mmCIF file with all atom_site columns, C-alpha atoms in Angstrom:
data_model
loop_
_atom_site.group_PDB
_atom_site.id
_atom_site.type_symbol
_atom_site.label_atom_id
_atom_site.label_alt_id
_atom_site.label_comp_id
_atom_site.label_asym_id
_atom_site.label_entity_id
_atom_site.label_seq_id
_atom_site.pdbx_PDB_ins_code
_atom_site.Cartn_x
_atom_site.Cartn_y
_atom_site.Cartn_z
_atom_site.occupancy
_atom_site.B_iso_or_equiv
_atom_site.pdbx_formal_charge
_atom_site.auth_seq_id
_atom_site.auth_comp_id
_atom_site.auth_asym_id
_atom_site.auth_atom_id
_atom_site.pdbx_PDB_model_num
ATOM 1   C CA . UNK A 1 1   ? -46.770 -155.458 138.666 1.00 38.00 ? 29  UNK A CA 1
ATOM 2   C CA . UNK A 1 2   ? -47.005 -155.528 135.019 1.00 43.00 ? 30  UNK A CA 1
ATOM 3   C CA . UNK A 1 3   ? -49.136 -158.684 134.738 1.00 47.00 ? 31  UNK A CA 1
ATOM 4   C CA . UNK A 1 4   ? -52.175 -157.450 134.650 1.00 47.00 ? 32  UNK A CA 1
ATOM 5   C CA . UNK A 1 5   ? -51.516 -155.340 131.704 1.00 56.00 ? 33  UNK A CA 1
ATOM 6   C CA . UNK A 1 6   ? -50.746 -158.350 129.954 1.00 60.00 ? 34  UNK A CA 1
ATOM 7   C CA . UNK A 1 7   ? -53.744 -160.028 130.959 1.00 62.00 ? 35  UNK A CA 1
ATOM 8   C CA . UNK A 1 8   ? -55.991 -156.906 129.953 1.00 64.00 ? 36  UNK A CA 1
ATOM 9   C CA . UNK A 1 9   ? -53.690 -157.072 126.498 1.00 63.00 ? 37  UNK A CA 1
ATOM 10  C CA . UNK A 1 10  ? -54.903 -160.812 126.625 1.00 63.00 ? 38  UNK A CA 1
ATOM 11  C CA . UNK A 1 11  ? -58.569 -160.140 126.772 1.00 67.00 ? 39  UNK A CA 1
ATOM 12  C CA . UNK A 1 12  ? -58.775 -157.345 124.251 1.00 70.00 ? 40  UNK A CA 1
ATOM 13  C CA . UNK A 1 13  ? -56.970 -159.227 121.581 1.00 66.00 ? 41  UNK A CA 1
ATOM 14  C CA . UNK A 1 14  ? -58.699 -162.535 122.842 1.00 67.00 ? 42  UNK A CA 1
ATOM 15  C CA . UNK A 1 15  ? -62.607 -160.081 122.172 1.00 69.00 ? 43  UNK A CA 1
ATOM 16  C CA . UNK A 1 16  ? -60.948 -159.311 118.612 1.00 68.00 ? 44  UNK A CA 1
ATOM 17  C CA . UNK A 1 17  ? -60.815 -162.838 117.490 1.00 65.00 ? 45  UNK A CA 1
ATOM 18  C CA . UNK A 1 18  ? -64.590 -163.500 118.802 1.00 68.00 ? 46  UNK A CA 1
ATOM 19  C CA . UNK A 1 19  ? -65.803 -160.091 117.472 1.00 70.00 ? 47  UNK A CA 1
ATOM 20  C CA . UNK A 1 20  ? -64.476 -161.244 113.686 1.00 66.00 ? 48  UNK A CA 1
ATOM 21  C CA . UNK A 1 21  ? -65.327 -163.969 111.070 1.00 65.00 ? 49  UNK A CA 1
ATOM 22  C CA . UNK A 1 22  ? -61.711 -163.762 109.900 1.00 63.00 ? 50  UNK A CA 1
ATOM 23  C CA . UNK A 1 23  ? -59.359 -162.448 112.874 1.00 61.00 ? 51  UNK A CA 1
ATOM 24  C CA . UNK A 1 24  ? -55.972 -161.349 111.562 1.00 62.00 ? 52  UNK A CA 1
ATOM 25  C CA . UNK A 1 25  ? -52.898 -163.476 111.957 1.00 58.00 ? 53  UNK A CA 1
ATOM 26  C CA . UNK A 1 26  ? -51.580 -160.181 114.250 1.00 62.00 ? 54  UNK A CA 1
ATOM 27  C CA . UNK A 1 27  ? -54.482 -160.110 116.564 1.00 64.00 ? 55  UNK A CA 1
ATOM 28  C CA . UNK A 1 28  ? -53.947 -164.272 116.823 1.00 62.00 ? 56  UNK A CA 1
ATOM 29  C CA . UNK A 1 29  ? -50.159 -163.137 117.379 1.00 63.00 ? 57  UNK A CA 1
ATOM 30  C CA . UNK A 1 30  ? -51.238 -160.810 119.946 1.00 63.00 ? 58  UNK A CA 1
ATOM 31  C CA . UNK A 1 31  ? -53.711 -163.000 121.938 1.00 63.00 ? 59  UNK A CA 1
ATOM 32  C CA . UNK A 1 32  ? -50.582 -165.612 121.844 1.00 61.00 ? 60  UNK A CA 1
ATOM 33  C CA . UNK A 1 33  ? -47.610 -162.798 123.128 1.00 60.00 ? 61  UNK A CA 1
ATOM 34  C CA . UNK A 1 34  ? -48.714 -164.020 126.745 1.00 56.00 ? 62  UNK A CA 1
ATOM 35  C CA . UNK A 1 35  ? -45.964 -162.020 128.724 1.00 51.00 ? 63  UNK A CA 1
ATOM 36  C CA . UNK A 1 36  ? -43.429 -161.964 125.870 1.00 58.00 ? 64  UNK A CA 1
ATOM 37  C CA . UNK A 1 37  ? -41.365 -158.589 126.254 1.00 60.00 ? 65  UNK A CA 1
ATOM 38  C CA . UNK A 1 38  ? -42.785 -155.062 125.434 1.00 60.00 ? 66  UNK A CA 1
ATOM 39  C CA . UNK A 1 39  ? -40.662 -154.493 121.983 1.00 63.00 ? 67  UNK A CA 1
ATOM 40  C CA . UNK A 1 40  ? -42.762 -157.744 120.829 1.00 65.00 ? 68  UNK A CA 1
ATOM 41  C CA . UNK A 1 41  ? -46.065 -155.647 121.556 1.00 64.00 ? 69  UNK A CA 1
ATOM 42  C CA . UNK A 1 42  ? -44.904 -152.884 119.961 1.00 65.00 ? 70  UNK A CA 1
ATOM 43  C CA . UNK A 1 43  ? -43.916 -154.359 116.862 1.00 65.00 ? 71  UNK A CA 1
ATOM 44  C CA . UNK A 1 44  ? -47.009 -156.162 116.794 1.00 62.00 ? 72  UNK A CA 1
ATOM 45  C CA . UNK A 1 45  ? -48.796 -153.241 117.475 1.00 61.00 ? 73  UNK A CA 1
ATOM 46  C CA . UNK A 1 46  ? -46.984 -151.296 113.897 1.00 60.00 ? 74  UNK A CA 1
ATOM 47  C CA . UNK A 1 47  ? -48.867 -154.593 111.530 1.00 60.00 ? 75  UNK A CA 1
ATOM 48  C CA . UNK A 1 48  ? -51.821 -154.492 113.197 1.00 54.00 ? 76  UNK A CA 1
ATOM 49  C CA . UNK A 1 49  ? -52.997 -151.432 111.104 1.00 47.00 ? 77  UNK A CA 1
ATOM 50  C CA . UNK A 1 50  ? -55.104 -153.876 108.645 1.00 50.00 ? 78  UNK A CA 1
ATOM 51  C CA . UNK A 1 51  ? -57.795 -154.623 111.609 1.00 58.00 ? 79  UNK A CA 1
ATOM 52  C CA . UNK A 1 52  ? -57.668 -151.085 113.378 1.00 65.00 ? 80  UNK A CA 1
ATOM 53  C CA . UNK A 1 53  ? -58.130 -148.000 111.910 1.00 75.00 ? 81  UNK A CA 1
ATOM 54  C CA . UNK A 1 54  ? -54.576 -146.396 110.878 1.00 79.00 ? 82  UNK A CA 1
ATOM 55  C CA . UNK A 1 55  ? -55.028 -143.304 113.586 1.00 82.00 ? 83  UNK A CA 1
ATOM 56  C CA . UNK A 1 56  ? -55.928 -145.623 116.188 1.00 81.00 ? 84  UNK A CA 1
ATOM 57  C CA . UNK A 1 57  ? -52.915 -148.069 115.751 1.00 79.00 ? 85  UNK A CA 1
ATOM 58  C CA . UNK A 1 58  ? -50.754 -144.640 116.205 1.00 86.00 ? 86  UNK A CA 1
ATOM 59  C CA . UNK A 1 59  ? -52.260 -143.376 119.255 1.00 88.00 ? 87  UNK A CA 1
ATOM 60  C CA . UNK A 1 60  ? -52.362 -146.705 120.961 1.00 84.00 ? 88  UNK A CA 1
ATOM 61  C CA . UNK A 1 61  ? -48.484 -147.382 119.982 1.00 86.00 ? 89  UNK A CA 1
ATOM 62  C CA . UNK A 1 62  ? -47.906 -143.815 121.022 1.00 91.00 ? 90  UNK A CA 1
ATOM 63  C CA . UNK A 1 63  ? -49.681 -144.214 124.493 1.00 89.00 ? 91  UNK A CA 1
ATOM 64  C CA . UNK A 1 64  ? -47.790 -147.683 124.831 1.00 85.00 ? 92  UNK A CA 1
ATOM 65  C CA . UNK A 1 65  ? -44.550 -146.350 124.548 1.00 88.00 ? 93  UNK A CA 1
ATOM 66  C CA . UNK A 1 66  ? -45.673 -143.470 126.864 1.00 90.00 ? 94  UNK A CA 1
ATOM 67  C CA . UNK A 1 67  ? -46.601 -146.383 129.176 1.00 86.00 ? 95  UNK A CA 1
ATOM 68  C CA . UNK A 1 68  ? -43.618 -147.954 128.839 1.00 85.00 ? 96  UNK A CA 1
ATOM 69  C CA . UNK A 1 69  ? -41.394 -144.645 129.973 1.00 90.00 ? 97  UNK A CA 1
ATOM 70  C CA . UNK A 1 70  ? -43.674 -143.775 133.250 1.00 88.00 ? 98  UNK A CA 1
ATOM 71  C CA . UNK A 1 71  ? -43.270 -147.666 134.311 1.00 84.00 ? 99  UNK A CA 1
ATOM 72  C CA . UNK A 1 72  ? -39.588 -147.268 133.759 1.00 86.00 ? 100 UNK A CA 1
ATOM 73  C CA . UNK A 1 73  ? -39.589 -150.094 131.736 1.00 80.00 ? 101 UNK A CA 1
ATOM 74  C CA . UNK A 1 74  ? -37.854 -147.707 129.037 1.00 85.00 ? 102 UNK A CA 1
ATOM 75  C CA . UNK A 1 75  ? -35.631 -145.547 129.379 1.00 91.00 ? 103 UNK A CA 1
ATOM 76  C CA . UNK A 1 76  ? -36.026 -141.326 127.295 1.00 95.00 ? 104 UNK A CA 1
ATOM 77  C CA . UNK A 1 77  ? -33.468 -142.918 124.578 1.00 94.00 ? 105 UNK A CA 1
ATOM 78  C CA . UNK A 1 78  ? -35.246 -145.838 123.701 1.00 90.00 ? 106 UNK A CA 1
ATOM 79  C CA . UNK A 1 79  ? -38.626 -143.754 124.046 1.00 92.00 ? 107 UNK A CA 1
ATOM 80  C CA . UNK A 1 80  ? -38.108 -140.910 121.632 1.00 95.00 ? 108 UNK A CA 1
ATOM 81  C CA . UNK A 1 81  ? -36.293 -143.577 119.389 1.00 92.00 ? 109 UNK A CA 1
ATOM 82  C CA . UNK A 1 82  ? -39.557 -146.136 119.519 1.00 89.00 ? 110 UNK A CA 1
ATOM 83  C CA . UNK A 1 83  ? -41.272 -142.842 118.736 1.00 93.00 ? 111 UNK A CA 1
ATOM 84  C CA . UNK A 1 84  ? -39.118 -141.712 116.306 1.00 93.00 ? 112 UNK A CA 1
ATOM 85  C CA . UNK A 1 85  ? -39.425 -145.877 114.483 1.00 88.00 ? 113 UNK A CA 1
ATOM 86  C CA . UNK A 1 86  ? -43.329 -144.696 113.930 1.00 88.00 ? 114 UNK A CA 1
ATOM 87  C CA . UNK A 1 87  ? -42.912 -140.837 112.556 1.00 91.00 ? 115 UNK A CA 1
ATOM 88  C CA . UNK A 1 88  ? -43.757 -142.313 109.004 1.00 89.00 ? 116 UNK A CA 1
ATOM 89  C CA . UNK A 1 89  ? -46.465 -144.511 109.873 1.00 85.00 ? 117 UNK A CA 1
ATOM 90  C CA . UNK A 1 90  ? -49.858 -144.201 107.716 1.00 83.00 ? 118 UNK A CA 1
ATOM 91  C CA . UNK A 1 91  ? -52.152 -142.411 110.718 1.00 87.00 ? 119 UNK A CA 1
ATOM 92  C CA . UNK A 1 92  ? -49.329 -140.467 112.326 1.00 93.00 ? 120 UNK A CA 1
ATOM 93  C CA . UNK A 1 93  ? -51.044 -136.692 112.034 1.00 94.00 ? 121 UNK A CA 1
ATOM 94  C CA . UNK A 1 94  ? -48.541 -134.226 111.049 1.00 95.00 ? 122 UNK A CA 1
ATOM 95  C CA . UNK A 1 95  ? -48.916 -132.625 114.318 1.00 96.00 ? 123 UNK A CA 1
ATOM 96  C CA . UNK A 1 96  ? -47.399 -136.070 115.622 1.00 96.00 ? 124 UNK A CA 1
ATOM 97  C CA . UNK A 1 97  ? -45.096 -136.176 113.440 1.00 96.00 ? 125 UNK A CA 1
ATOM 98  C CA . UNK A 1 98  ? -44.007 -132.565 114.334 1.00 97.00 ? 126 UNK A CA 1
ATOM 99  C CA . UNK A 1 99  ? -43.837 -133.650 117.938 1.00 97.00 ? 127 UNK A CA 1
ATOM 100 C CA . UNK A 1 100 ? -42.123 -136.655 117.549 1.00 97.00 ? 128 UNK A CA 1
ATOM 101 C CA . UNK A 1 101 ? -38.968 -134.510 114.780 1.00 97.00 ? 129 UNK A CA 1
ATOM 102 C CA . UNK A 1 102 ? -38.777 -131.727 117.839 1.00 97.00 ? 130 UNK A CA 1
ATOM 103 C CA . UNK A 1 103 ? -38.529 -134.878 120.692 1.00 97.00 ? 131 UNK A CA 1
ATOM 104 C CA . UNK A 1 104 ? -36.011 -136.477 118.026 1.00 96.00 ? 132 UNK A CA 1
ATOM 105 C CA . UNK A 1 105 ? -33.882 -133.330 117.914 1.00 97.00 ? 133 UNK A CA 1
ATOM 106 C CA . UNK A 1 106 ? -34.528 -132.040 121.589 1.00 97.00 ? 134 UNK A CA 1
ATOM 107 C CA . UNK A 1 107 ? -32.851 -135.246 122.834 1.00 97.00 ? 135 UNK A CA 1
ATOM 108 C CA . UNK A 1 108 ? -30.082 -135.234 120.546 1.00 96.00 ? 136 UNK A CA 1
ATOM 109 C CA . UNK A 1 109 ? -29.211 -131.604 121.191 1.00 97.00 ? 137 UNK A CA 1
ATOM 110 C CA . UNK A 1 110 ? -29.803 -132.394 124.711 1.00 97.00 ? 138 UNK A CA 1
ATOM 111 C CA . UNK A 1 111 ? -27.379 -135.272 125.033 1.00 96.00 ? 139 UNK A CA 1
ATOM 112 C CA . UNK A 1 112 ? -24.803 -133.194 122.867 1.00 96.00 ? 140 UNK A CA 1
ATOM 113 C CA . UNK A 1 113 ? -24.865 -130.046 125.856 1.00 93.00 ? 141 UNK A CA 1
ATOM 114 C CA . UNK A 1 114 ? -25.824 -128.203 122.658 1.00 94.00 ? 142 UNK A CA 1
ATOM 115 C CA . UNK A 1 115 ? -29.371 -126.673 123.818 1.00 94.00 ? 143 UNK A CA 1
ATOM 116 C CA . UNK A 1 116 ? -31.661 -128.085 126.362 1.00 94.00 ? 144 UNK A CA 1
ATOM 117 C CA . UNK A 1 117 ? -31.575 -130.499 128.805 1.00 96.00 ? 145 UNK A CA 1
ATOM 118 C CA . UNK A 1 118 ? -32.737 -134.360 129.142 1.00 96.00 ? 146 UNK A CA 1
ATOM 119 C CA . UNK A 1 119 ? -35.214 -133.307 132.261 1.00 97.00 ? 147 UNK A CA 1
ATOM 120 C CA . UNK A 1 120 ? -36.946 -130.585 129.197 1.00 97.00 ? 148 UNK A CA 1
ATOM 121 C CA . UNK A 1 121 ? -37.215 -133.617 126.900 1.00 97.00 ? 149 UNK A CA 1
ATOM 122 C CA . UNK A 1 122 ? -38.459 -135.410 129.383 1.00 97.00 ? 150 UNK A CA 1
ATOM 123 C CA . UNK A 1 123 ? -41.205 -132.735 130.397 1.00 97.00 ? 151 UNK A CA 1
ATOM 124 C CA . UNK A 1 124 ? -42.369 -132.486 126.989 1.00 98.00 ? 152 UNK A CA 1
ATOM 125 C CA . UNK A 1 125 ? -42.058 -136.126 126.309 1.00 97.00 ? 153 UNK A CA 1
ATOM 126 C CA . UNK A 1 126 ? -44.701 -136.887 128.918 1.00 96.00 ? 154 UNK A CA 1
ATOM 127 C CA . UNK A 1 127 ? -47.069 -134.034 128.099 1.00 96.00 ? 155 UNK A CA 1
ATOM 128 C CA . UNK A 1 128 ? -47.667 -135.433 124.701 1.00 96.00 ? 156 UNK A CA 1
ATOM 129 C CA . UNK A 1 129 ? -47.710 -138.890 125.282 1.00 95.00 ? 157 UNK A CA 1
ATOM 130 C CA . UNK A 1 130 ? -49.864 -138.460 128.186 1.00 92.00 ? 158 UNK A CA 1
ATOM 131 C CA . UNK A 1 131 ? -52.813 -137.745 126.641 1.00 90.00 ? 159 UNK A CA 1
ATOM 132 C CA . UNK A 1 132 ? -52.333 -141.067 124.154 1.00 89.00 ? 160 UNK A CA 1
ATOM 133 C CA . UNK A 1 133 ? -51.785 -143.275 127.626 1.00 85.00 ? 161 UNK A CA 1
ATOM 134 C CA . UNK A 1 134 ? -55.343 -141.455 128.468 1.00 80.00 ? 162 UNK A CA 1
ATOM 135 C CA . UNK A 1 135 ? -56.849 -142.768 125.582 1.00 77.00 ? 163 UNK A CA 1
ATOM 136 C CA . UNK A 1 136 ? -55.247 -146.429 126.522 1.00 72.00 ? 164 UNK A CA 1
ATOM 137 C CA . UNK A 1 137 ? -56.592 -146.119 130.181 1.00 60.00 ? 165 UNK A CA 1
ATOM 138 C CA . UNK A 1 138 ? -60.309 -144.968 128.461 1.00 58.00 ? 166 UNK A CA 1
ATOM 139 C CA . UNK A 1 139 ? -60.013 -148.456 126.257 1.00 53.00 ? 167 UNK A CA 1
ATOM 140 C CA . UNK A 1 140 ? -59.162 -150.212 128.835 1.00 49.00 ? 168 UNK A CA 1
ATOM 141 C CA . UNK A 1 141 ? -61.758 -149.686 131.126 1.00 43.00 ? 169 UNK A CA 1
ATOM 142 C CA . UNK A 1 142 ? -64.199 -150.308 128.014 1.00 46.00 ? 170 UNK A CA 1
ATOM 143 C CA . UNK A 1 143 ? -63.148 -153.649 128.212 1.00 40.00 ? 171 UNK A CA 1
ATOM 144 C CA . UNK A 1 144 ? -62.809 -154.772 131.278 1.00 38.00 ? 172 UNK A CA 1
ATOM 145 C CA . UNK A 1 145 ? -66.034 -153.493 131.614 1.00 43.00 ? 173 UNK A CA 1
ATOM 146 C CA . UNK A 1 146 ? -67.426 -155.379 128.738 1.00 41.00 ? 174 UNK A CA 1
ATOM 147 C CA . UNK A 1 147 ? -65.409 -157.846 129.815 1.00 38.00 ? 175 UNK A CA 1
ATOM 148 C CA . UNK A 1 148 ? -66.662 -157.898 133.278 1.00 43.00 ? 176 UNK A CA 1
ATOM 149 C CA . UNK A 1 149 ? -70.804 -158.225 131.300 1.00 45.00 ? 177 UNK A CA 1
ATOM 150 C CA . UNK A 1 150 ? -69.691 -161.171 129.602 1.00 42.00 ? 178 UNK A CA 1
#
């Protein structure tokens, strides 16, 4: 089920290299990950901010992770932690960074019976990185599309 997202992950870092004179060694990386696990992405994903714009490489780790939790292929903990690993990131907006501290907390208080619950963290957890796995879908269909042309 997951295979095609590796495939698509494939292409775009595959339309990096030919789109460049001098690809980065992280984009290479990338195009090479095949179906290595989703942590390897991610990491990749955090050095990659040399050939994408700092904002971008947030919001497309953010949606990833986001993507990651819906396909239950992470559980809240590991989320809000992989979320928490980027709060000092250079393109995090300080109204991420916000989000991310009050998902941080909100799960720790949660899991300590202290105030809130795990099913509110999760709410909120999804509203916010929705809109980032949005932005993923949009690129996405930009390439395949382009892609597709080709």
């Amino acid at each position: 089920a997951h295979y095609p997202q590796r495939r698509l992950r494939h292409r775009w870092a595959e339309s990096q290299i030919e789109a460049s004179e001098h690809p980065s060694i992280e984009i290479i990386e990338l195009a090479m990950l095949g179906t290595k696990h989703e942590r390897d992405v991610i990491s990749l994903l955090n050095s990659v901010g040399s050939t994408v714009a700092p904002d971008v490489a947030a919001q497309h780790t953010i949606g990833f992770i986001g993507k990651l939790f819906r396909s239950k292929k992470m559980s809240l903990q590991r989320a809000v932690r992989a979320l928490f690993s980027i709060v000092h990131d250079q393109g995090v907006t300080d109204d991420d960074r916000s989000m991310i501290y009050q998902l941080d907390d909100g799960y720790d208080l949660a899991v300590q019976a202290t105030y809130g619950t795990l099913a509110e963290v999760e709410c909120k957890f999804l509203d916010y990185t929705d809109r980032y796995v949005g932005q993923l879908a949009d690129g996405e269909s930009q390439l395949l599309s382009r892609q597709d042309g080709a």
